[in-house]
Amino acid sequence: MSSAPTACVVCATPAAKYRCPACRARYCTPACFATHKSTPTACTPLAAAAAAAASAITQPPHAPVVRARIEEESSAGLEYILPDASLMQLRSNDDVMRAVRDKRLQRLLLEIDGAPDRAAALERVTAREAPHFQEFIDAMLLAAGVARREAGMVIFEGGAAPTSAS
């Protein structure tokens, strides 16, 4: 895998850190994403091989809605961005893939993703569905290589550098 920064498909800014969910093209800001999505020929479907891999995850039956989210408006927050290699580990992990096929977990993830404040929604879901949801979180942390199992507990170690949310 190349370590060279990838440029934004709209403005060519180096080190674009976001990806279009439809075609995986890289972009640097929500404004560039809006421009990308508004150009009919710019966003093409995933390649056949990538689509086959992505089909293992059940897609929700609704179209994605682009709207402002509270955490995206705050520049004070921190987030962890996993490298592509860790994301591929998640996709190839049997425990994670089995979990995302679970209808109950799919509803919880849609609830979090569809909320205007995803951080608050995550806290609500975690409090309400603690054991079921925590098993999924633990499986993801272990598969991504940012946690380890010790004495029957999953210990978060980090592994991806925190970056300022923008």
Short mmCIF file of C-alpha atoms in Angstrom, two decimals:
data_model
loop_
_atom_site.label_atom_id
_atom_site.label_comp_id
_atom_site.label_asym_id
_atom_site.label_seq_id
_atom_site.Cartn_x
_atom_site.Cartn_y
_atom_site.Cartn_z
CA MET A 1 0.00 0.00 0.00
CA SER A 2 1.38 3.40 -0.96
CA SER A 3 2.17 5.89 1.78
CA ALA A 4 2.06 8.91 -0.57
CA PRO A 5 -0.72 11.38 0.24
CA THR A 6 -3.78 11.25 -2.02
CA ALA A 7 -5.10 14.47 -3.53
CA CYS A 8 -8.69 15.72 -3.36
CA VAL A 9 -10.57 14.85 -6.57
CA VAL A 10 -12.18 18.31 -6.64
CA CYS A 11 -9.49 20.85 -5.70
CA ALA A 12 -6.31 18.68 -5.79
CA THR A 13 -5.35 19.58 -2.21
CA PRO A 14 -2.84 16.96 -1.04
CA ALA A 15 -3.68 14.58 1.81
CA ALA A 16 -7.46 14.45 1.35
CA LYS A 17 -8.74 12.54 4.40
CA TYR A 18 -12.38 11.76 3.49
CA ARG A 19 -13.87 9.29 0.99
CA CYS A 20 -17.10 9.38 -0.99
CA PRO A 21 -19.27 6.49 0.25
CA ALA A 22 -20.48 5.74 -3.29
CA CYS A 23 -17.26 5.72 -5.32
CA ARG A 24 -14.52 5.98 -2.63
CA ALA A 25 -13.00 9.06 -4.31
CA ARG A 26 -11.00 11.19 -1.88
CA TYR A 27 -11.98 14.75 -0.94
CA CYS A 28 -10.72 17.24 1.65
CA THR A 29 -13.77 19.15 2.90
CA PRO A 30 -17.57 18.85 3.01
CA ALA A 31 -17.69 21.64 0.40
CA CYS A 32 -15.58 19.56 -2.00
CA PHE A 33 -17.81 16.55 -1.30
CA ALA A 34 -20.90 18.61 -2.20
CA THR A 35 -19.23 19.69 -5.45
CA HIS A 36 -18.24 16.09 -6.19
CA LYS A 37 -21.79 14.79 -5.59
CA SER A 38 -23.38 17.58 -7.66
CA THR A 39 -21.32 16.67 -10.74
CA PRO A 40 -23.28 13.82 -12.42
CA THR A 41 -20.28 12.21 -14.13
CA ALA A 42 -17.86 12.57 -11.20
CA CYS A 43 -19.28 9.87 -8.94
CA THR A 44 -19.16 6.43 -10.53
CA PRO A 45 -20.04 3.18 -8.75
CA LEU A 46 -17.40 1.10 -7.02
CA ALA A 47 -15.31 -1.23 -9.13
CA ALA A 48 -16.70 -4.76 -9.42
CA ALA A 49 -14.16 -6.28 -7.01
CA ALA A 50 -14.73 -3.63 -4.37
CA ALA A 51 -18.49 -3.94 -4.77
CA ALA A 52 -18.30 -7.70 -4.23
CA ALA A 53 -16.37 -7.18 -0.99
CA ALA A 54 -18.75 -4.44 0.15
CA SER A 55 -21.81 -6.61 -0.57
CA ALA A 56 -20.93 -8.75 2.45
CA ILE A 57 -22.26 -5.90 4.59
CA THR A 58 -26.01 -5.42 4.33
CA GLN A 59 -26.75 -1.91 3.09
CA PRO A 60 -29.67 0.01 4.60
CA PRO A 61 -32.72 0.26 2.32
CA HIS A 62 -32.67 4.06 2.30
CA ALA A 63 -30.57 6.66 0.53
CA PRO A 64 -27.96 8.49 2.62
CA VAL A 65 -28.95 11.95 3.79
CA VAL A 66 -26.28 14.66 3.85
CA ARG A 67 -26.84 17.10 6.71
CA ALA A 68 -24.82 19.05 9.23
CA ARG A 69 -23.90 17.20 12.37
CA ILE A 70 -23.05 18.79 15.69
CA GLU A 71 -19.63 17.16 16.02
CA GLU A 72 -18.68 18.23 12.48
CA GLU A 73 -19.37 21.86 13.38
CA SER A 74 -17.00 21.77 16.36
CA SER A 75 -13.28 22.16 15.76
CA ALA A 76 -12.46 21.44 19.41
CA GLY A 77 -13.15 17.69 19.30
CA LEU A 78 -10.71 14.89 18.63
CA GLU A 79 -11.29 11.80 16.54
CA TYR A 80 -9.30 8.70 15.66
CA ILE A 81 -8.85 8.01 11.97
CA LEU A 82 -7.94 4.43 11.17
CA PRO A 83 -5.52 3.79 8.33
CA ASP A 84 -6.81 1.87 5.30
CA ALA A 85 -5.00 -1.28 6.47
CA SER A 86 -7.00 -1.29 9.74
CA LEU A 87 -10.25 -0.72 7.85
CA MET A 88 -9.45 -3.72 5.64
CA GLN A 89 -8.81 -5.80 8.79
CA LEU A 90 -12.31 -4.88 9.98
CA ARG A 91 -13.84 -5.95 6.66
CA SER A 92 -12.07 -9.30 6.72
CA ASN A 93 -12.74 -10.13 10.39
CA ASP A 94 -15.35 -12.89 10.84
CA ASP A 95 -16.58 -11.60 14.23
CA VAL A 96 -17.13 -8.07 12.91
CA MET A 97 -18.81 -9.29 9.71
CA ARG A 98 -21.10 -11.62 11.67
CA ALA A 99 -22.03 -8.74 13.99
CA VAL A 100 -22.91 -6.28 11.20
CA ARG A 101 -25.30 -8.85 9.69
CA ASP A 102 -27.34 -8.79 12.93
CA LYS A 103 -30.59 -6.85 12.35
CA ARG A 104 -30.67 -5.52 15.91
CA LEU A 105 -27.14 -4.13 15.61
CA GLN A 106 -27.95 -2.66 12.18
CA ARG A 107 -30.85 -0.72 13.74
CA LEU A 108 -28.56 0.57 16.50
CA LEU A 109 -25.90 1.68 14.01
CA LEU A 110 -28.52 3.44 11.86
CA GLU A 111 -29.86 5.17 14.98
CA ILE A 112 -26.37 6.47 15.80
CA ASP A 113 -25.46 7.41 12.24
CA GLY A 114 -28.77 9.17 11.61
CA ALA A 115 -28.63 11.29 14.76
CA PRO A 116 -27.76 15.00 14.54
CA ASP A 117 -25.35 14.48 17.47
CA ARG A 118 -23.73 11.08 16.92
CA ALA A 119 -21.64 11.28 20.10
CA ALA A 120 -24.76 11.69 22.26
CA ALA A 121 -26.56 8.94 20.31
CA LEU A 122 -23.58 6.62 20.84
CA GLU A 123 -23.74 7.26 24.60
CA ARG A 124 -27.51 6.57 24.65
CA VAL A 125 -27.16 3.33 22.68
CA THR A 126 -24.20 2.18 24.77
CA ALA A 127 -26.13 2.80 28.01
CA ARG A 128 -29.30 1.12 26.72
CA GLU A 129 -27.75 -1.82 24.87
CA ALA A 130 -24.54 -2.18 26.88
CA PRO A 131 -23.70 -5.91 26.59
CA HIS A 132 -24.90 -6.41 23.00
CA PHE A 133 -23.31 -3.23 21.66
CA GLN A 134 -20.11 -3.57 23.72
CA GLU A 135 -19.42 -7.00 22.18
CA PHE A 136 -19.48 -5.36 18.74
CA ILE A 137 -17.22 -2.48 19.84
CA ASP A 138 -14.75 -4.93 21.41
CA ALA A 139 -14.66 -7.05 18.23
CA MET A 140 -13.97 -3.93 16.13
CA LEU A 141 -11.21 -2.64 18.43
CA LEU A 142 -9.49 -6.04 18.47
CA ALA A 143 -9.82 -6.51 14.69
CA ALA A 144 -8.46 -3.01 13.98
CA GLY A 145 -5.46 -3.71 16.17
CA VAL A 146 -6.07 -0.81 18.56
CA ALA A 147 -6.92 -2.99 21.58
CA ARG A 148 -5.74 -6.20 23.20
CA ARG A 149 -7.45 -8.84 25.33
CA GLU A 150 -6.01 -9.19 28.83
CA ALA A 151 -7.48 -11.21 31.71
CA GLY A 152 -10.83 -11.49 29.91
CA MET A 153 -11.07 -7.74 29.28
CA VAL A 154 -10.49 -5.69 26.13
CA ILE A 155 -7.94 -2.93 26.77
CA PHE A 156 -7.88 0.04 24.34
CA GLU A 157 -4.32 0.92 23.31
CA GLY A 158 -4.86 3.60 20.68
CA GLY A 159 -2.94 2.77 17.54
CA ALA A 160 -4.18 5.61 15.37
CA ALA A 161 -3.04 9.15 16.01
CA PRO A 162 -5.73 11.58 17.17
CA THR A 163 -6.46 14.38 14.74
CA SER A 164 -8.48 17.54 15.13
CA ALA A 165 -12.00 17.16 13.78
CA SER A 166 -12.90 19.73 11.18
#
